Amino acid sequence: MDVQVWTYILVGITFAVYIGIAIWSRAGSTSEFYVAEGAVNPLTNGMATAADWMSAASFLSMAGLISFMGYDGAVYLMGWTGGYVLLALLLAPYLRKFGKFTVPDFIGDRYYSQIARTVAVICALFVSFTYVAGQMRGVGLVFSKFLEVDIFWGVVIGMAIVFMYAVMGGMKGITYTQVAQYCILIFAFMVPAFFISIQLTGNIIPQIGFGSTATDGSGMFLLDKLDQLHTELGFAEYTSGTKSMQDVFFITVALMVGTAGLPHVIVRFFTVPKVKDARVSVGYALIFIAILYTTAPAIAVFARTNLIETVSEQPYEEMPEWFKTWEETALLNWVDKNGDGIITYAPGAAILGTPDIQRTDGEIARGSNGQALLNNTATLNTNELYVDRDIMVLANPEIARLPNWVAALVAAGGLAAALSTAAGLLLVISTSVSHDLIKKQIKKDISDKAELRYARIAAGIAVIVAGYFGINPPGFVAEVVAIAFGLAAASFFPAIVLGIFYKKMNREGAVAGMVCGLLFTLGYIVFFKILFPEYNTPEHWWFGISPEGIGTFGMLVNLMVSLAIGMIYPEPPEEVQEMVENIRYPR
Amino acid sequence: MEKDLRGYWKKNLQYLGVLLSIWFTVSYGFGILLAPWLNNFKMGGFKLGFWFAQQGSIYVFVILIFVYVFLMNRLDKQFGVSEEEG
């Protein structure tokens, strides 16, 4: 059977499972809808958190990104796992003891202020919407690549599925679907990794494999071989990277702290029964995440080695079938700058912009070697190869000549990763509206039934808005992810940590801190990423810190402003200080 | 009772201090600041700094959380604030 038939079968089965769970787990009260009644087993919650957290980006893009960044890829690997230590030690148990439904709930109650609550709601909505648009886009891409369905219909199908289980089941439906989605995505990620690890190193465990000797008979360690290939082609050594040390440091802090401050992750720890469960649940979550995150750098090394060995200094005519397939999707292209028919791979971009294939009457225009011709202007350097980062995971099964069902599995896994994260984010959006805005601010006497209805309506509208952005993505989707983490780092994290660990922190300090941290971070990112992208180079950055890493600075701004302003104003009222005392002890 | 709870909190903060120092040392220390120097040493095919940055730190993160869970469960019992009793 070919890949497409396999994909239809596997995707069909997984979707049937999701719908089955949706029907089984209808939510009847707001407590069920928001936090699954706080009755989720910690192990189950850990697995759901892992799926909630690992998005289309982790599954489809991360290994590819790392394979082009080498050592620098550590910012993602450490940044997106280290935050769980902060979650377990500084946030999760205390927020569980606090025992309400949302992050703005905590901020609003702890800082006895509707303004603080509103600032938190705005942050939560902004962070979640930017994130969810990317997930819907991922769903659309998988559909269009593997099933040859139009992106529009791909997104619509994805929306319909999420709508079924998120709107009907709320947190309860989402939790159990996420468990299923985790199993699918981790299986889909690991199977090709095992196969390729055996092919390249003879060791089935990829985490050990990429530190072993290559099976090509050279007797060299795989990483040494890759470093050597890099040096020969003029790239920096794979194991050293190119970013400055302070930038790596700051980006890692921003991603770690941002992770710990993301509302859709935090809220998962409101769903377990006890404080004790919240602590151990973070541990389980990190184990499930670490399985993928320690495999990704191995896949990165395998894919990079395979790519260089297959294409570098080889004639185009001898390229395997997959090269030509991906060429037609404009993700892997060759421009024969020196006209020798041989692919030269070197540092620098081969063309300006992303490939735009030349067509005459709908047919792809071909060069003298049969390569697809591009409309793009070629650059002046010697590099002739354009490689999209995402194909490193998507094309891996083909590059390694794995059976068709493995490629189909990757499609089903990508969908599971995107849908699980999208659902978690949609829930945050809907609770922010129905609980934090309507119940807590606009109509305080609303009944539980009516609140639940608002939650469903809000989730429904959010699905449609997310779908719209998935079909018509704003040009800066990739940039806004940096904003999401930066904002979470600069707003929520310091406010929550101070709220738990510094009893005397008052509302004036907290609000001023959140607003200053937020505006500072937003300003820096918007300046370099959106207003003046031509200045977005290390010599213009403050202290060499890129917009990706500026959230760290924003967090420090927040902390300092909070403490300074906090000193001027009176201490929080007695009952708030008592509440802080209270959340510090499990009982 | 009040005094007991202060003791509990102080002990908790001590645990946090120690565990977060390890967290920082392994990831930011070994994985970033000392990585160029650690890359002079090898473990199998891995340069040590590279290994800490892309593998080792993640394993340590997992261990740290479970150590914290163990310590806190014990502390909860010692100070009688465990959710299990009463």
XYZ file of C-alpha atoms in Angstrom:
673
model
C 0.000 0.000 0.000
C 1.248 3.515 -0.666
C 1.843 6.210 1.912
C -1.407 8.010 1.231
C -3.627 4.964 1.812
C -1.740 4.201 5.011
C -2.146 7.813 6.118
C -5.916 7.726 5.530
C -6.179 4.525 7.563
C -4.022 5.695 10.502
C -5.426 9.224 10.672
C -8.950 7.789 10.368
C -8.406 5.403 13.271
C -6.928 8.102 15.521
C -9.767 10.519 14.758
C -12.329 7.827 15.539
C -10.654 7.366 18.934
C -10.801 11.117 19.673
C -14.486 11.303 18.770
C -15.232 8.213 20.857
C -13.624 9.869 23.892
C -15.588 13.073 23.214
C -18.899 11.215 23.340
C -17.930 9.303 26.471
C -16.753 12.325 28.478
C -19.417 15.026 28.348
C -18.935 17.655 31.062
C -21.972 18.452 33.243
C -20.642 21.220 35.520
C -18.122 24.062 35.331
C -15.847 22.148 37.693
C -15.808 19.249 35.229
C -15.387 21.588 32.295
C -12.558 23.683 33.808
C -10.512 21.173 35.816
C -12.093 17.729 35.234
C -13.447 17.957 38.805
C -9.864 17.873 40.113
C -10.012 14.095 40.008
C -7.390 13.165 37.422
C -4.825 10.517 38.346
C -1.323 12.100 38.549
C 0.152 9.673 36.016
C -2.690 10.318 33.584
C -2.242 14.028 34.136
C 1.485 13.741 33.496
C 0.827 12.096 30.148
C -1.848 14.639 29.253
C 0.509 17.477 30.218
C 3.191 16.055 27.941
C 0.783 16.031 24.964
C -0.572 19.433 25.970
C 2.920 20.836 25.993
C 4.463 19.151 22.951
C 3.060 21.023 19.999
C 3.318 20.710 16.248
C 6.575 22.648 16.619
C 8.126 20.129 19.036
C 7.054 17.198 16.909
C 7.589 18.424 13.359
C 10.082 21.278 13.549
C 12.351 20.941 16.556
C 14.631 18.100 15.429
C 15.029 19.816 12.062
C 15.865 23.136 13.690
C 18.445 21.500 15.929
C 20.041 19.726 13.003
C 20.767 23.126 11.481
C 21.783 24.769 14.762
C 24.027 22.030 16.153
C 25.059 22.784 19.725
C 22.888 25.929 19.774
C 19.800 23.701 19.578
C 20.389 23.187 23.296
C 18.429 26.393 23.924
C 15.256 24.515 22.966
C 16.204 21.220 24.580
C 17.094 22.718 27.957
C 14.734 25.674 27.694
C 11.632 23.590 27.087
C 12.394 20.987 29.766
C 14.152 22.934 32.538
C 11.004 24.972 33.128
C 9.366 21.865 34.590
C 11.800 21.914 37.496
C 10.629 25.460 38.252
C 7.025 24.330 37.871
C 7.436 21.454 40.301
C 9.426 23.378 42.893
C 7.998 26.873 42.725
C 4.483 26.788 41.282
C 2.450 23.605 40.843
C 1.968 22.426 44.461
C 1.045 25.889 45.747
C -1.356 26.652 42.947
C -3.006 23.262 43.510
C -3.448 24.099 47.178
C -4.947 27.457 46.196
C -7.459 25.282 44.378
C -9.340 27.519 41.973
C -9.734 27.185 38.226
C -7.373 29.524 36.375
C -4.161 31.534 36.555
C -5.967 34.916 36.476
C -8.004 33.545 39.416
C -4.837 33.288 41.455
C -3.433 36.647 40.362
C -6.787 38.373 41.019
C -7.318 36.842 44.476
C -3.722 37.047 45.633
C -3.392 40.683 44.640
C -6.960 41.529 45.741
C -7.445 43.537 42.586
C -9.659 43.389 39.510
C -7.011 45.307 37.571
C -4.460 42.585 38.272
C -7.031 39.994 37.205
C -7.733 41.863 33.982
C -4.031 42.230 33.140
C -3.650 38.486 33.681
C -6.662 37.699 31.483
C -5.279 39.833 28.672
C -1.885 38.104 28.905
C -3.508 34.659 28.973
C -5.651 35.422 25.931
C -2.785 36.927 23.976
C -0.344 34.109 24.716
C -2.914 31.413 23.956
C -4.212 32.914 20.708
C -0.737 33.390 19.217
C 0.077 29.822 20.093
C -3.108 28.215 18.852
C -2.922 29.812 15.399
C 0.361 27.992 14.845
C -1.203 24.665 15.829
C -4.081 25.023 13.390
C -1.568 25.873 10.691
C 0.310 22.665 11.545
C -2.882 20.647 11.165
C -3.511 22.212 7.761
C 0.060 21.497 6.615
C -0.047 17.815 7.547
C -3.335 17.398 5.718
C -2.061 19.112 2.596
C 1.304 17.289 2.507
C 0.157 13.774 3.245
C -3.460 13.606 2.171
C -3.379 16.141 -0.645
C -6.306 17.913 0.955
C -6.465 21.681 0.559
C -5.083 23.547 3.631
C -8.516 25.161 4.045
C -10.299 21.818 4.366
C -7.472 20.421 6.470
C -7.980 23.198 9.015
C -11.777 22.799 8.880
C -11.534 19.057 9.615
C -9.087 19.748 12.460
C -11.416 22.416 13.873
C -14.381 20.060 13.736
C -12.515 17.374 15.692
C -11.256 19.774 18.370
C -14.725 21.310 18.581
C -16.239 17.886 19.287
C -14.136 17.013 22.286
C -13.164 20.424 23.664
C -16.587 22.022 23.541
C -18.494 18.947 24.720
C -16.072 17.492 27.227
C -14.086 20.521 28.377
C -11.061 19.621 30.486
C -12.392 16.121 31.053
C -12.640 15.355 27.339
C -9.341 17.076 26.628
C -7.465 15.166 29.327
C -8.383 11.714 28.074
C -7.929 12.623 24.415
C -4.504 14.021 25.254
C -3.529 10.697 26.818
C -4.433 8.941 23.562
C -2.651 11.642 21.575
C 0.512 11.289 23.637
C 0.655 7.557 22.932
C 0.217 8.147 19.214
C 2.726 10.942 18.938
C 5.478 9.300 20.953
C 5.111 6.037 19.033
C 5.228 7.958 15.761
C 8.327 9.859 16.856
C 10.263 6.885 18.216
C 9.719 4.266 15.494
C 11.670 6.077 12.750
C 14.292 7.056 15.343
C 14.922 3.404 16.261
C 15.195 2.363 12.618
C 17.594 5.160 11.671
C 19.703 4.739 14.780
C 20.264 1.082 13.877
C 21.114 1.969 10.287
C 23.683 4.610 11.173
C 25.207 3.313 14.394
C 24.032 -0.257 14.959
C 22.534 0.782 18.302
C 18.749 0.753 18.641
C 18.624 3.400 21.406
C 19.012 6.754 19.642
C 20.170 8.527 22.841
C 23.186 6.192 22.938
C 23.418 5.738 19.195
C 24.443 9.268 18.345
C 27.386 8.990 20.702
C 28.525 5.706 19.129
C 30.741 4.888 16.186
C 29.309 5.159 12.678
C 28.587 1.913 10.835
C 30.261 3.112 7.616
C 33.446 1.211 8.481
C 35.485 4.340 9.241
C 35.573 3.485 12.952
C 34.951 7.159 13.726
C 32.418 8.392 16.261
C 29.336 9.676 14.462
C 29.637 13.142 16.031
C 33.319 13.428 15.103
C 32.437 12.469 11.565
C 29.724 15.118 11.448
C 32.078 17.759 12.874
C 34.562 16.831 10.171
C 31.946 17.057 7.406
C 30.925 20.463 8.737
C 34.483 21.758 8.793
C 35.154 20.496 5.282
C 32.099 22.317 3.942
C 32.970 25.519 5.803
C 30.287 25.289 8.531
C 31.057 25.804 12.221
C 31.614 22.491 14.043
C 28.274 20.813 14.788
C 29.105 20.411 18.474
C 30.140 24.083 18.950
C 27.427 26.218 17.356
C 27.505 29.856 16.331
C 25.441 31.869 18.824
C 27.226 33.946 21.471
C 27.340 32.462 24.956
C 25.298 35.236 26.577
C 22.586 34.888 23.932
C 22.360 31.108 24.467
C 22.152 31.773 28.206
C 19.408 34.396 27.943
C 17.292 32.471 25.431
C 17.456 29.370 27.623
C 16.317 31.327 30.699
C 13.487 32.979 28.754
C 12.226 29.653 27.406
C 12.475 27.911 30.785
C 10.714 30.641 32.694
C 8.234 31.126 29.870
C 7.383 27.412 29.945
C 6.743 27.563 33.665
C 4.525 30.611 33.127
C 2.330 29.310 30.291
C -1.287 29.203 31.497
C -2.277 26.083 29.543
C 0.505 24.127 31.228
C -0.080 25.519 34.729
C -3.807 24.828 34.610
C -3.196 21.115 34.085
C -1.988 20.895 37.684
C -5.343 22.155 38.949
C -6.838 18.853 37.773
C -5.195 16.443 40.238
C -6.753 15.684 43.645
C -3.929 16.663 46.039
C -0.861 18.859 46.475
C 1.234 15.732 46.648
C -0.191 14.614 43.306
C 0.622 17.964 41.736
C 4.307 17.571 42.639
C 4.722 14.043 41.345
C 2.577 14.754 38.313
C 5.114 17.331 37.077
C 7.763 14.632 37.395
C 5.744 12.185 35.294
C 5.075 14.896 32.731
C 8.783 15.613 32.387
C 9.609 11.915 31.939
C 7.109 11.663 29.100
C 8.460 14.860 27.570
C 12.089 13.835 28.036
C 11.549 10.701 25.934
C 10.937 12.916 22.911
C 13.344 15.675 23.903
C 16.349 13.389 24.346
C 15.563 11.613 21.063
C 15.240 14.821 19.039
C 18.947 15.767 19.200
C 19.828 12.228 18.058
C 17.443 12.491 15.103
C 18.982 15.886 14.353
C 22.458 14.363 14.097
C 21.272 11.378 12.032
C 19.319 13.567 9.631
C 22.141 16.054 9.238
C 24.673 13.326 8.475
C 22.308 11.619 6.030
C 21.562 14.882 4.264
C 25.188 15.957 3.830
C 26.339 12.506 2.729
C 23.497 12.146 0.231
C 23.639 15.530 -1.470
C 26.984 17.237 -0.935
C 29.211 17.229 -4.056
C 26.952 14.686 -5.760
C 25.521 15.088 -9.268
C 21.861 16.105 -9.259
C 21.010 13.286 -11.661
C 21.967 10.689 -9.067
C 19.662 12.081 -6.402
C 17.221 9.550 -4.895
C 13.494 9.725 -5.542
C 12.674 11.605 -2.307
C 14.855 14.532 -3.316
C 12.682 15.052 -6.381
C 9.432 14.628 -4.457
C 10.345 17.272 -1.902
C 11.684 19.506 -4.645
C 8.175 19.774 -6.073
C 6.812 20.901 -2.701
C 9.393 23.738 -2.703
C 10.947 22.518 0.545
C 14.212 21.205 -0.887
C 15.611 22.993 -3.938
C 18.786 23.266 -5.910
C 20.061 26.192 -7.982
C 22.997 25.276 -10.209
C 24.978 28.476 -9.774
C 28.204 27.294 -11.417
C 26.486 25.136 -14.039
C 28.429 21.935 -13.214
C 25.407 19.748 -12.498
C 26.840 18.951 -9.040
C 25.161 20.030 -5.795
C 27.407 22.332 -3.768
C 26.342 22.681 -0.148
C 27.971 25.478 1.845
C 27.050 28.022 4.551
C 24.702 30.901 3.753
C 21.333 31.080 2.014
C 21.309 29.792 -1.569
C 18.475 32.044 -2.704
C 16.633 35.138 -1.524
C 13.384 34.282 0.264
C 11.606 30.918 0.105
C 11.561 28.925 -3.153
C 9.039 29.965 -5.760
C 8.931 27.314 -8.496
C 8.796 28.467 -12.128
C 5.800 27.109 -14.005
C 4.715 27.298 -17.615
C 1.034 26.371 -18.145
C 0.991 24.761 -14.701
C 3.912 22.474 -15.595
C 7.099 22.832 -13.539
C 9.864 24.386 -15.625
C 12.963 22.148 -15.643
C 16.652 23.020 -16.017
C 19.223 21.121 -18.074
C 19.662 18.474 -15.358
C 15.947 18.063 -14.821
C 15.863 20.193 -11.666
C 12.867 22.413 -10.912
C 13.737 26.013 -11.767
C 13.026 28.835 -9.325
C 11.938 32.446 -9.784
C 14.088 33.510 -6.827
C 17.271 35.522 -7.201
C 20.338 33.421 -6.418
C 22.714 34.810 -3.785
C 26.404 35.477 -4.422
C 27.812 32.748 -2.137
C 28.657 29.245 -3.341
C 25.773 27.432 -1.595
C 23.346 25.923 -4.101
C 20.954 24.102 -1.782
C 17.801 25.320 -0.076
C 16.553 23.026 2.711
C 13.400 23.722 4.716
C 13.962 22.775 8.377
C 10.647 20.973 8.653
C 11.425 18.270 6.122
C 14.075 16.768 8.390
C 11.349 15.012 10.380
C 8.800 14.660 7.581
C 11.240 13.190 5.076
C 13.253 11.144 7.549
C 11.353 7.887 6.895
C 11.867 8.279 3.157
C 15.517 9.286 3.444
C 16.160 6.202 5.549
C 14.029 4.053 3.184
C 11.617 2.954 5.883
C 8.335 1.188 5.072
C 5.351 3.314 3.995
C 3.390 2.836 7.193
C 6.163 4.639 9.113
C 5.763 7.767 6.987
C 1.989 7.606 7.544
C 2.593 7.259 11.266
C 4.556 10.526 11.253
C 1.518 12.275 9.745
C -0.825 10.886 12.403
C 1.698 11.848 15.108
C 2.011 15.406 13.817
C -1.759 15.770 13.895
C -1.949 14.360 17.425
C 0.705 16.837 18.607
C -1.009 19.816 16.999
C -4.558 18.930 18.081
C -3.646 18.154 21.687
C -1.916 21.493 22.175
C -4.659 23.387 20.358
C -7.317 21.890 22.634
C -5.427 22.818 25.799
C -5.030 26.394 24.607
C -8.668 26.689 23.587
C -9.693 25.670 27.073
C -7.579 28.466 28.585
C -9.207 30.928 26.216
C -12.715 29.762 27.043
C -12.187 29.746 30.837
C -10.574 33.192 30.692
C -13.716 34.524 29.062
C -16.464 32.618 30.884
C -14.868 32.459 34.336
C -12.416 35.344 34.720
C -14.322 37.914 32.703
C -18.019 37.000 32.876
C -18.330 35.224 36.229
C -15.775 37.283 38.160
C -16.305 40.710 36.663
C -19.437 41.214 34.593
C -22.221 38.977 35.966
C -21.187 37.832 39.404
C -24.533 36.156 40.259
C -24.532 33.891 37.195
C -25.598 30.244 37.753
C -23.220 27.358 37.201
C -25.292 26.122 34.236
C -25.223 29.530 32.560
C -21.481 29.863 33.157
C -20.957 26.462 31.562
C -22.981 27.579 28.563
C -20.790 30.677 28.217
C -17.690 28.493 28.489
C -18.947 26.325 25.610
C -19.835 29.341 23.484
C -16.426 30.920 24.157
C -14.653 27.662 23.244
C -16.697 27.439 20.054
C -15.877 31.005 19.015
C -12.209 30.486 19.901
C -12.073 27.395 17.646
C -13.427 29.432 14.752
C -11.033 32.350 15.332
C -8.085 29.949 15.632
C -9.184 28.240 12.431
C -9.340 31.575 10.646
C -5.762 32.354 11.666
C -4.724 28.855 10.654
C -6.048 29.395 7.134
C -4.891 33.040 6.861
C -1.814 33.124 9.092
C -0.508 36.597 9.864
C 2.934 36.890 8.251
C 4.658 36.966 11.623
C 3.439 33.648 13.103
C 6.965 32.388 13.680
C 7.893 35.658 15.388
C 4.913 35.678 17.715
C 5.972 32.417 19.337
C 8.954 34.296 20.749
C 6.474 36.880 21.997
C 4.319 34.240 23.695
C 7.239 32.897 25.721
C 8.688 36.326 26.400
C 5.353 37.588 27.711
C 4.748 34.548 29.887
C 8.254 34.946 31.332
C 7.904 38.688 31.894
C 4.380 38.691 33.311
C 3.014 35.539 34.962
C 6.100 33.871 36.333
C 7.405 36.693 38.577
C 3.896 37.656 39.720
C 3.056 34.098 40.783
C 6.406 33.343 42.406
C 6.370 36.609 44.378
C 2.771 35.913 45.296
C 3.735 32.610 46.901
C 7.183 33.297 48.324
C 6.889 36.949 49.363
C 3.935 37.414 51.647
C 4.276 41.195 51.821
C 4.019 41.669 48.062
C 1.102 44.021 47.427
C -1.144 44.699 44.467
C 0.482 48.004 43.504
C 3.888 46.359 43.132
C 2.570 43.327 41.289
C 0.475 45.277 38.794
C 3.266 47.778 38.101
C 5.747 44.923 37.701
C 3.560 42.962 35.284
C 2.764 46.005 33.185
C 6.408 47.185 33.012
C 7.796 43.699 32.287
C 5.171 43.195 29.633
C 5.607 46.535 27.882
C 9.399 46.292 27.965
C 9.431 42.799 26.439
C 6.738 43.540 23.901
C 8.475 46.772 22.901
C 11.845 45.097 22.320
C 10.377 42.233 20.299
C 8.078 44.421 18.214
C 10.936 46.822 17.506
C 13.331 44.163 16.199
C 10.924 41.614 14.761
C 8.155 43.675 13.240
C 9.052 47.378 12.933
C 12.750 47.261 12.050
C 13.733 43.698 11.091
C 16.759 45.121 9.234
C 18.310 46.041 12.612
C 17.771 42.516 13.987
C 21.480 41.635 14.193
C 23.745 41.084 17.217
C 25.486 44.481 16.956
C 22.196 46.329 17.476
C 20.879 44.125 20.294
C 21.248 45.249 23.900
C 24.118 43.317 25.467
C 23.960 40.919 22.514
C 20.577 39.552 23.577
C 18.264 38.533 20.734
C 14.492 39.192 20.867
C 14.048 35.472 21.696
C 16.015 35.946 24.901
C 14.694 39.321 25.995
C 11.940 37.783 28.139
C 14.678 37.083 30.691
C 15.383 40.779 30.922
C 11.650 41.487 31.070
C 11.365 39.115 34.004
C 14.124 40.996 35.849
C 12.427 44.310 35.070
C 9.181 42.899 36.479
C 10.923 41.674 39.653
C 12.728 44.943 40.311
C 9.725 47.164 39.613
C 7.484 44.933 41.755
C 9.858 45.082 44.713
C 10.558 48.818 44.406
C 6.921 49.904 43.993
C 5.860 47.341 46.578
C 7.985 49.091 49.219
C 6.151 52.396 48.783
C 2.633 51.066 49.298
C 1.070 49.423 52.357
C 1.208 45.676 53.031
C -1.559 43.460 51.700
C -4.615 42.993 53.969
C -4.529 40.440 56.768
C -6.747 37.863 55.012
C -4.536 37.840 51.909
C -1.436 37.228 54.028
C -3.291 34.406 55.720
C -4.168 32.921 52.344
C -0.494 32.988 51.357
C 0.400 31.228 54.630
C -2.270 28.692 53.895
C -1.175 27.704 50.384
C 2.329 26.969 51.643
C 1.202 23.866 53.527
C -0.493 20.868 51.983
C -2.912 20.655 54.908
C 1.547 24.806 65.797
C 2.538 28.181 64.296
C 6.196 27.480 65.111
C 6.012 24.061 63.493
C 4.780 25.489 60.222
C 7.600 28.024 60.153
C 10.056 25.162 60.553
C 8.374 23.330 57.678
C 8.615 26.341 55.411
C 12.255 26.997 56.320
C 13.172 23.401 55.522
C 11.266 23.627 52.237
C 13.221 26.753 51.281
C 16.477 24.963 52.106
C 15.553 22.073 49.810
C 14.644 24.553 47.088
C 17.977 26.318 47.482
C 19.993 23.136 47.141
C 17.966 21.619 44.298
C 17.849 24.849 42.288
C 21.612 25.273 42.690
C 22.099 21.836 41.148
C 19.562 22.730 38.442
C 21.510 25.885 37.629
C 24.952 24.301 37.776
C 24.110 21.431 35.460
C 22.185 23.355 32.803
C 23.697 26.846 32.790
C 27.038 25.821 34.273
C 27.943 22.570 32.527
C 25.659 23.035 29.510
C 26.524 26.640 28.652
C 29.164 28.552 30.640
C 31.639 25.692 31.092
C 30.664 23.838 27.897
C 33.636 25.017 25.799
C 36.036 23.788 28.491
C 34.142 20.552 29.154
C 34.250 19.828 25.421
C 37.924 18.963 25.925
C 36.749 15.804 27.664
C 34.881 12.970 26.064
C 32.384 10.392 27.186
C 32.134 7.778 24.435
C 31.500 9.754 21.256
C 30.128 12.749 23.127
C 32.069 15.874 23.934
C 31.089 16.417 27.551
C 29.816 20.024 27.278
C 27.712 19.121 24.260
C 26.325 16.072 26.069
C 25.276 18.092 29.116
C 23.607 20.681 26.896
C 21.637 18.216 24.758
C 21.178 15.161 26.996
C 22.584 15.237 30.517
C 20.784 18.307 31.812
C 17.396 16.823 30.833
C 18.098 13.610 32.769
C 19.167 15.676 35.774
C 15.942 17.731 35.582
C 13.864 14.554 35.848
C 15.899 13.270 38.786
C 15.680 16.626 40.608
C 11.878 16.631 40.497
C 11.620 13.113 41.909
C 14.144 13.892 44.645
C 12.014 16.924 45.563
C 8.861 14.789 45.595
C 10.557 12.297 47.926
C 11.921 14.990 50.271
C 8.635 16.851 50.482
C 6.529 13.766 51.097
C 8.842 12.938 53.984
C 8.725 16.512 55.266
C 4.909 16.590 55.076
C 4.789 13.532 57.333
C 7.415 14.866 59.769
C 5.539 18.100 60.325
C 2.117 16.521 60.270
C 0.858 18.466 57.267
C 0.513 15.451 54.989
C -2.845 15.180 53.254
C -3.079 11.484 54.090
C -3.448 11.878 57.861
C -6.784 13.195 59.044
